[in-house]
Coordinates of C-alpha atoms and ligand atoms in Angstrom, one line a residue:
M1 CA -86.2 -19.0 60.7
E2 CA -84.6 -16.1 60.2
A3 CA -83.6 -14.8 56.8
K4 CA -79.8 -15.1 56.1
T5 CA -78.0 -12.2 55.5
S6 CA -76.3 -11.6 52.1
A7 CA -72.9 -11.9 53.6
E8 CA -74.3 -15.3 54.9
V9 CA -75.3 -16.6 51.6
S10 CA -72.8 -18.4 49.5
K11 CA -73.8 -17.3 45.9
V12 CA -72.0 -20.6 44.7
S13 CA -71.9 -24.2 45.3
K14 CA -70.6 -25.1 49.0
L15 CA -67.9 -27.2 47.0
A16 CA -67.0 -24.2 45.0
E17 CA -67.2 -21.8 48.3
N18 CA -64.5 -24.4 50.0
I19 CA -62.2 -25.1 47.3
I20 CA -58.6 -24.2 48.1
G21 CA -56.6 -23.0 45.3
S22 CA -53.1 -24.5 44.7
E23 CA -50.3 -23.4 47.3
I24 CA -47.8 -23.2 44.9
I25 CA -49.7 -20.6 42.6
K26 CA -50.4 -18.3 45.7
L27 CA -46.6 -18.3 46.2
A28 CA -45.6 -18.0 42.8
A29 CA -48.2 -15.0 42.7
E30 CA -45.8 -13.3 45.8
V31 CA -42.8 -14.4 43.7
N32 CA -44.1 -12.5 40.4
E33 CA -44.9 -9.5 42.2
K34 CA -41.5 -9.3 43.7
I35 CA -40.0 -9.7 40.2
R36 CA -42.8 -6.9 38.5
N37 CA -41.3 -4.7 41.0
G38 CA -38.0 -5.3 39.7
Q39 CA -36.5 -7.5 41.8
H40 CA -34.2 -10.5 40.4
V41 CA -35.4 -13.6 41.9
Y42 CA -34.3 -17.2 41.4
N43 CA -37.8 -18.7 41.0
F44 CA -37.5 -22.6 41.6
T45 CA -41.1 -22.9 42.8
I46 CA -43.1 -24.1 39.6
G47 CA -43.1 -27.6 38.5
D48 CA -42.9 -26.6 34.9
F49 CA -40.0 -26.0 32.2
N50 CA -38.6 -22.9 30.6
P51 CA -39.3 -23.9 27.1
K52 CA -36.4 -21.5 25.6
L53 CA -34.1 -24.0 27.9
F54 CA -36.1 -27.2 27.7
P55 CA -37.9 -27.1 24.3
I56 CA -40.1 -29.8 23.4
P57 CA -38.8 -32.4 20.5
A58 CA -38.4 -30.1 17.4
E59 CA -39.9 -33.1 15.4
L60 CA -42.9 -33.0 17.5
K61 CA -43.3 -29.1 17.3
Q62 CA -43.2 -29.6 13.4
A63 CA -45.6 -32.6 13.6
I64 CA -48.2 -30.2 15.4
L65 CA -48.0 -27.4 13.0
D66 CA -48.3 -30.2 10.3
E67 CA -51.3 -31.6 11.7
Y68 CA -53.4 -27.9 12.0
L69 CA -52.2 -27.3 8.4
A70 CA -53.9 -30.5 7.6
D71 CA -57.1 -29.4 8.9
E72 CA -57.0 -32.0 12.0
T73 CA -59.4 -29.7 13.8
N74 CA -62.5 -31.3 14.7
Y75 CA -63.5 -33.4 17.8
P76 CA -60.9 -36.1 18.5
A77 CA -62.1 -39.8 19.5
A78 CA -63.7 -39.7 22.7
D79 CA -61.0 -42.2 23.9
G80 CA -58.0 -40.8 22.0
M81 CA -57.2 -40.9 18.3
L82 CA -56.3 -44.9 17.7
V83 CA -53.0 -43.8 16.0
L84 CA -52.1 -42.4 19.5
R85 CA -53.6 -45.3 21.8
E86 CA -51.4 -47.8 19.2
A87 CA -48.0 -45.5 19.8
V88 CA -48.8 -45.5 23.6
S89 CA -49.3 -49.4 23.7
K90 CA -46.0 -49.7 21.9
L91 CA -44.1 -47.4 24.1
L92 CA -45.0 -48.9 27.2
K93 CA -44.4 -52.4 25.9
E94 CA -41.2 -51.5 24.6
R95 CA -40.0 -49.2 27.0
A96 CA -41.8 -50.1 30.2
S97 CA -42.2 -53.8 29.7
L98 CA -46.1 -53.1 30.3
N99 CA -48.8 -54.8 27.8
Y100 CA -51.6 -52.9 27.6
A101 CA -54.1 -53.1 24.6
V102 CA -55.5 -49.8 23.0
D103 CA -58.9 -50.2 24.4
E104 CA -57.2 -50.7 28.0
I105 CA -55.6 -47.0 27.2
L106 CA -57.5 -43.9 27.5
I107 CA -56.0 -40.4 26.1
A108 CA -56.7 -37.3 27.5
G109 CA -55.6 -33.4 27.9
G110 CA -52.7 -34.0 30.0
A111 CA -52.5 -36.2 33.6
R112 CA -54.7 -33.9 35.3
P113 CA -58.3 -34.8 33.7
V114 CA -56.8 -38.4 34.2
I115 CA -56.5 -38.3 37.7
Y116 CA -60.0 -36.3 38.2
S117 CA -61.6 -39.1 36.3
I118 CA -59.8 -41.8 38.2
F119 CA -61.3 -40.2 41.3
K120 CA -64.8 -39.7 40.2
T121 CA -64.6 -43.2 38.8
L122 CA -63.4 -45.1 41.7
V123 CA -64.4 -43.0 45.0
D124 CA -67.7 -42.2 46.4
E125 CA -68.8 -39.6 49.0
G126 CA -67.7 -40.6 52.0
D127 CA -65.0 -42.8 50.9
T128 CA -61.3 -43.4 51.9
V129 CA -58.5 -42.5 50.0
I130 CA -55.2 -43.0 51.3
F131 CA -52.3 -41.0 50.0
P132 CA -48.6 -39.9 51.3
V133 CA -47.8 -36.4 52.6
P134 CA -45.9 -34.5 50.9
S135 CA -47.4 -35.3 47.6
W136 CA -49.1 -33.4 44.5
N137 CA -53.0 -32.3 44.9
N138 CA -54.5 -35.7 46.4
N139 CA -55.9 -33.5 48.9
H140 CA -57.7 -31.3 46.1
Y141 CA -59.0 -34.5 44.1
S142 CA -60.3 -36.0 47.4
Y143 CA -62.0 -32.8 48.3
L144 CA -63.8 -32.5 44.9
N145 CA -64.9 -36.2 45.8
H146 CA -66.0 -35.4 49.5
A147 CA -63.7 -38.5 50.2
K148 CA -62.1 -39.0 53.6
Q149 CA -58.6 -38.4 53.2
I150 CA -56.0 -40.3 55.1
K151 CA -52.7 -38.7 54.7
I152 CA -49.5 -40.7 55.4
N153 CA -46.7 -38.9 57.0
A154 CA -43.6 -40.1 55.0
D155 CA -40.1 -39.1 56.4
P156 CA -36.6 -38.5 55.1
E157 CA -35.5 -42.1 56.4
S158 CA -37.6 -43.4 53.2
N159 CA -36.8 -40.6 51.1
F160 CA -39.8 -39.3 51.9
M161 CA -41.5 -42.2 49.9
P162 CA -44.5 -44.0 51.8
T163 CA -44.3 -47.4 53.3
V164 CA -46.3 -50.5 53.9
K165 CA -45.9 -49.9 57.8
H166 CA -47.7 -46.6 57.4
I167 CA -50.6 -47.7 54.9
K168 CA -51.4 -51.0 56.7
P169 CA -53.5 -49.6 59.7
Y170 CA -56.0 -47.7 57.4
I171 CA -56.1 -50.3 54.5
Q172 CA -59.4 -52.2 55.3
E173 CA -61.2 -48.8 55.0
A174 CA -59.7 -47.5 51.8
S175 CA -61.3 -47.2 48.5
L176 CA -58.2 -45.8 46.6
I177 CA -54.6 -45.5 47.2
A178 CA -53.0 -42.5 45.4
L179 CA -49.1 -43.1 45.1
C180 CA -46.6 -41.4 42.6
S181 CA -43.2 -42.5 41.7
P182 CA -40.9 -40.6 40.6
Q183 CA -42.6 -38.6 43.2
N184 CA -43.5 -34.8 43.1
P185 CA -42.2 -33.1 45.4
T186 CA -39.4 -35.2 46.6
G187 CA -37.8 -36.1 43.2
T188 CA -37.1 -39.8 44.9
V189 CA -38.7 -43.1 43.9
F190 CA -39.9 -46.5 45.2
T191 CA -37.5 -48.9 45.9
K192 CA -38.4 -52.7 44.3
Q193 CA -38.9 -53.9 47.8
G194 CA -41.1 -50.8 49.1
L195 CA -43.2 -50.9 46.0
E196 CA -43.5 -55.1 46.4
D197 CA -44.7 -54.5 50.1
I198 CA -47.3 -52.3 49.2
C199 CA -48.5 -54.3 45.9
D200 CA -48.6 -57.5 48.5
L201 CA -50.5 -55.3 50.9
I202 CA -53.2 -54.5 48.4
L203 CA -53.3 -58.1 47.2
E204 CA -54.1 -59.5 50.3
E205 CA -56.5 -56.7 51.3
N206 CA -58.4 -57.6 47.8
K207 CA -58.4 -61.1 48.9
R208 CA -60.0 -60.4 52.0
R209 CA -63.0 -58.7 50.3
G210 CA -63.4 -61.4 48.0
E211 CA -64.9 -61.2 44.7
H212 CA -68.4 -59.7 45.3
A213 CA -67.0 -56.3 46.9
K214 CA -65.8 -53.3 45.6
P215 CA -61.8 -53.9 45.5
L216 CA -59.2 -51.4 46.8
Y217 CA -57.7 -49.7 43.9
L218 CA -54.1 -48.1 43.2
M219 CA -53.7 -45.0 41.3
Y220 CA -50.2 -45.3 40.1
D221 CA -49.0 -41.7 39.1
Q222 CA -45.8 -42.4 36.7
I223 CA -45.7 -39.1 34.9
Y224 CA -41.9 -38.7 35.6
W225 CA -40.8 -42.3 35.0
A226 CA -38.8 -41.4 31.9
L227 CA -36.8 -39.0 33.9
T228 CA -34.4 -40.9 36.2
Y229 CA -30.7 -40.6 36.9
G230 CA -27.9 -42.6 37.3
N231 CA -28.6 -45.8 38.8
T232 CA -32.1 -45.2 39.8
Q233 CA -34.9 -47.8 38.4
H234 CA -38.4 -47.0 38.0
Y235 CA -40.7 -49.7 39.0
N236 CA -44.6 -50.4 38.3
P237 CA -46.7 -52.3 40.6
V238 CA -48.0 -54.4 37.3
S239 CA -44.5 -55.7 36.6
L240 CA -43.6 -56.4 40.0
R241 CA -47.0 -58.0 40.5
P242 CA -49.1 -58.9 37.5
E243 CA -52.1 -59.6 40.0
M244 CA -52.2 -56.2 40.4
R245 CA -53.3 -55.4 36.9
P246 CA -57.2 -55.5 37.9
Y247 CA -56.3 -53.2 40.6
T248 CA -54.0 -50.6 39.4
V249 CA -54.7 -47.5 37.2
F250 CA -52.1 -45.7 35.8
V251 CA -51.6 -41.9 35.3
D252 CA -48.8 -41.2 32.5
G253 CA -48.4 -38.7 29.4
I254 CA -45.9 -36.5 27.8
S255 CA -46.0 -33.6 29.8
K256 CA -42.8 -34.2 32.0
S257 CA -40.6 -36.7 29.5
L258 CA -41.1 -34.3 26.5
A259 CA -41.0 -30.9 28.6
A260 CA -44.7 -30.7 26.8
T261 CA -46.7 -29.3 29.9
G262 CA -48.4 -26.9 27.5
V263 CA -49.4 -29.5 24.7
R264 CA -51.8 -31.5 26.8
V265 CA -51.4 -34.8 26.1
G266 CA -51.8 -37.7 29.1
W267 CA -53.1 -41.0 29.2
S268 CA -53.9 -43.6 31.4
M269 CA -53.9 -47.4 31.5
G270 CA -55.8 -50.0 33.4
P271 CA -58.6 -52.3 33.4
K272 CA -61.0 -52.1 30.6
L273 CA -64.2 -51.5 32.8
V274 CA -62.5 -48.7 34.7
I275 CA -60.8 -47.1 31.4
D276 CA -64.6 -47.3 29.9
K277 CA -65.8 -45.7 32.9
M278 CA -63.3 -42.9 32.8
K279 CA -64.1 -42.2 29.2
S280 CA -67.6 -41.8 29.6
L281 CA -67.1 -39.4 32.6
L282 CA -64.6 -37.3 30.7
N283 CA -66.7 -37.1 27.5
H284 CA -68.8 -34.7 29.5
V285 CA -66.0 -32.8 30.8
G286 CA -64.5 -32.8 27.3
A287 CA -61.0 -32.8 28.5
W288 CA -59.5 -34.4 25.6
A289 CA -56.3 -33.7 24.1
P290 CA -56.5 -31.6 20.9
K291 CA -56.8 -33.8 17.6
A292 CA -53.7 -32.1 16.1
E293 CA -51.6 -32.7 19.3
Q294 CA -52.8 -36.5 19.7
I295 CA -51.8 -37.3 15.9
A296 CA -48.5 -35.2 15.9
T297 CA -47.4 -37.2 19.4
A298 CA -48.4 -40.4 17.7
K299 CA -46.0 -39.6 14.8
Y300 CA -43.3 -38.5 17.3
L301 CA -43.4 -41.7 19.3
S302 CA -43.2 -43.9 16.2
D303 CA -39.7 -43.6 16.6
L304 CA -38.4 -44.6 19.6
K305 CA -34.7 -44.2 18.9
R306 CA -35.5 -40.5 18.3
Y307 CA -37.4 -40.4 21.5
D308 CA -34.5 -42.1 23.4
S309 CA -32.0 -39.7 22.1
F310 CA -34.4 -36.8 23.1
L311 CA -34.8 -38.2 26.7
A312 CA -30.9 -38.7 27.0
L313 CA -29.9 -35.3 26.4
Q314 CA -33.0 -34.0 28.8
K315 CA -31.7 -36.3 31.5
Q316 CA -28.4 -35.3 31.2
K317 CA -29.4 -31.5 31.3
L318 CA -31.9 -31.9 34.3
H319 CA -29.4 -34.2 36.3
Q320 CA -26.7 -31.5 35.8
R321 CA -28.5 -28.9 37.4
L322 CA -29.9 -31.3 40.4
D323 CA -26.5 -32.5 40.9
G324 CA -25.2 -29.2 40.8
F325 CA -27.7 -28.0 43.6
Y326 CA -27.2 -31.2 45.5
K327 CA -23.1 -30.4 45.7
G328 CA -23.9 -27.0 46.4
F329 CA -26.0 -28.0 49.7
T330 CA -23.8 -31.0 50.3
Q331 CA -20.9 -28.1 50.5
L332 CA -23.0 -25.7 52.5
K333 CA -24.1 -28.5 55.3
S334 CA -20.2 -29.5 55.6
E335 CA -19.2 -25.7 56.4
G336 CA -21.9 -26.4 59.6
F337 CA -24.8 -24.2 57.7
K338 CA -28.3 -26.2 59.3
V339 CA -29.4 -27.3 55.7
D340 CA -29.4 -30.9 54.1
V341 CA -30.4 -32.5 50.8
I342 CA -31.6 -35.6 49.5
T343 CA -29.8 -37.5 46.6
P344 CA -32.1 -36.7 43.5
Q345 CA -33.0 -39.8 41.8
A346 CA -35.6 -38.6 39.1
A347 CA -38.1 -36.1 37.8
I348 CA -37.1 -32.0 38.0
Y349 CA -36.8 -31.7 41.9
L350 CA -34.5 -31.8 44.7
T351 CA -35.4 -32.0 48.2
I352 CA -33.7 -29.7 50.5
Q353 CA -33.8 -28.7 54.2
F354 CA -33.5 -25.4 55.9
A355 CA -33.5 -26.1 59.8
L356 CA -33.8 -22.8 60.6
H357 CA -36.6 -22.8 63.4
G358 CA -35.8 -20.5 66.2
M359 CA -32.6 -18.8 64.4
K360 CA -32.4 -14.9 64.5
T361 CA -32.0 -12.7 61.9
E362 CA -29.4 -9.6 61.9
S363 CA -32.7 -7.3 62.8
G364 CA -33.3 -9.8 65.7
Q365 CA -36.5 -11.3 64.2
V366 CA -36.6 -15.0 65.2
L367 CA -37.6 -17.6 62.5
A368 CA -40.2 -19.1 64.3
T369 CA -42.4 -20.8 61.4
T370 CA -41.6 -22.0 58.2
K371 CA -43.4 -19.2 56.4
D372 CA -40.6 -17.0 58.0
I373 CA -37.7 -19.2 56.9
T374 CA -39.4 -19.1 53.4
K375 CA -39.7 -15.3 53.3
Y376 CA -36.2 -15.1 54.7
I377 CA -34.6 -17.0 51.7
L378 CA -36.6 -14.9 49.5
D379 CA -35.6 -11.7 51.1
E380 CA -32.3 -12.6 51.8
A381 CA -31.1 -14.7 48.8
S382 CA -33.6 -14.1 46.2
V383 CA -34.6 -17.7 46.0
A384 CA -38.0 -19.1 45.7
I385 CA -38.9 -22.6 46.9
V386 CA -41.9 -24.2 48.0
P387 CA -41.9 -25.7 51.5
F388 CA -43.3 -29.1 51.9
Y389 CA -46.4 -28.1 53.7
A390 CA -48.0 -26.9 50.5
F391 CA -47.6 -30.4 49.5
G392 CA -49.8 -31.4 52.7
A393 CA -46.9 -32.0 55.2
D394 CA -46.8 -30.5 58.6
E395 CA -47.0 -26.8 59.2
N396 CA -43.5 -27.0 60.7
S397 CA -42.0 -29.2 58.2
S398 CA -38.3 -27.6 57.5
W399 CA -38.3 -29.4 54.0
Y400 CA -38.5 -27.8 50.9
R401 CA -38.8 -28.6 47.0
L402 CA -36.4 -26.8 44.5
S403 CA -37.6 -27.3 40.8
V404 CA -35.2 -27.1 38.4
G405 CA -37.2 -26.8 35.2
T406 CA -36.4 -23.3 35.0
C407 CA -32.9 -23.1 36.2
K408 CA -29.6 -22.1 34.0
T409 CA -26.7 -23.8 34.9
E410 CA -24.9 -20.8 35.3
D411 CA -27.3 -19.6 38.0
I412 CA -26.2 -22.2 40.6
E413 CA -23.2 -21.0 41.8
G414 CA -24.9 -17.4 42.7
V415 CA -27.8 -19.4 44.2
V416 CA -25.5 -21.0 46.3
T417 CA -23.5 -18.0 47.2
N418 CA -26.5 -16.0 48.0
L419 CA -27.6 -18.7 50.2
R420 CA -24.4 -18.9 52.2
K421 CA -24.5 -15.2 52.7
A422 CA -27.9 -15.1 53.9
L423 CA -27.6 -18.2 56.1
K424 CA -24.0 -16.4 57.7
K425 CA -26.2 -13.7 58.9
L426 CA -28.2 -16.1 61.3
S427 CA -27.5 -16.9 64.7
Ligands
PLP1 C1 -47.2 -36.0 39.9 C2 -48.0 -35.1 39.1 N1 -48.8 -35.8 38.2 C3 -49.8 -35.1 37.3 C4 -49.4 -33.7 37.2 C5 -50.1 -33.0 36.1 O1 -49.6 -33.4 34.8 P1 -50.2 -32.6 33.4 O2 -49.6 -31.3 33.3 O3 -50.2 -33.6 32.2 O4 -51.6 -32.3 33.7 C6 -48.5 -33.3 37.6 C7 -47.9 -32.0 37.5 O5 -47.1 -31.0 38.1 C8 -47.5 -33.9 38.4 O6 -46.8 -33.3 39.3

């Protein structure tokens, strides 16, 4: 056998060798390069908050400092501090009508380790995972598990939420369905009927499999559930169909509801057997939330009226921005430009469309691909947004995510004006 040249030898595992970084982080790097070069960019790419515009609750900040001063600096309990699991249990009961006992809840360092451990606990190599596209990072978690990925193409007619019709053909081979509502990147939610239909399909499939087979599980990511606007309602599988309880594992936490993305407190609730295994797994990763943050979060959540007031203001601030852009895009559309927008329902995202494929710039360049369009909008309007293909959608999809967590309200008008100018130059 011939020896491999050093260029052919991988110095790391095959898994690491082939890991793909986040598309959004790549795009953000391009944007930051422009900013470093002195250009002003309206950067709406990152699903995060500017803490100067959206600080965490003052009482939470103080409580975190207090716990460090009280020397709460050693290992937290492996499944999370009991006070926090109690507080989460109460929050879920009183604000989400979900009944989970403290031993059915696992605390982790944000939602990511929760998702990682759900996949590791439920998905074997070669198992099938079904998830919609666009959606957030399910492709990466599937990859880490060597899973077969079935991507369900969701379309604007269903607000980019997956439907039972799309899922049904693959249901018998699946080990896990990964859903998210309110959804990143679309800022839309499941309708009651839409989610009920999917639950019924899962229940029917588990009946078919019988008691002795590995069931089909649902990972339900509701990290944005507290951020809904207007008449929008958040639904969850277990409240709609209590029989879904043994098959549903939730992803949840404070990262988005309390604008606390850097505080790193997340949790999961689900069947005790699954939660116990996730705990054992995470124990080896050590992806716990820091002890001081856990106790502080428990203290903050002990007063749900205060939590409600914070959320009411937070939602008002976020909705004002989403609605401002929604109106701006509706106006551009009414002026005849090839843009579109979906009514914002939840989270910090707006779904917008630039149907500009094939149009010509002033210099005669044809916008042939979505990448060309993204670059044109960035160069000409100084607006950075993430194309849906970064969330697994088709390369040529003309839909985008605009994130408002870093947006100043006074910028909205300027953005719409810039876009109008850029769109006018196309023929
Ligand atoms: C749908 C969804 N789930 C989970 C996460 C991760 O949250 P965390 O920051 O708590 O890890 C994100 C972050 O953007 C998200 O959009």
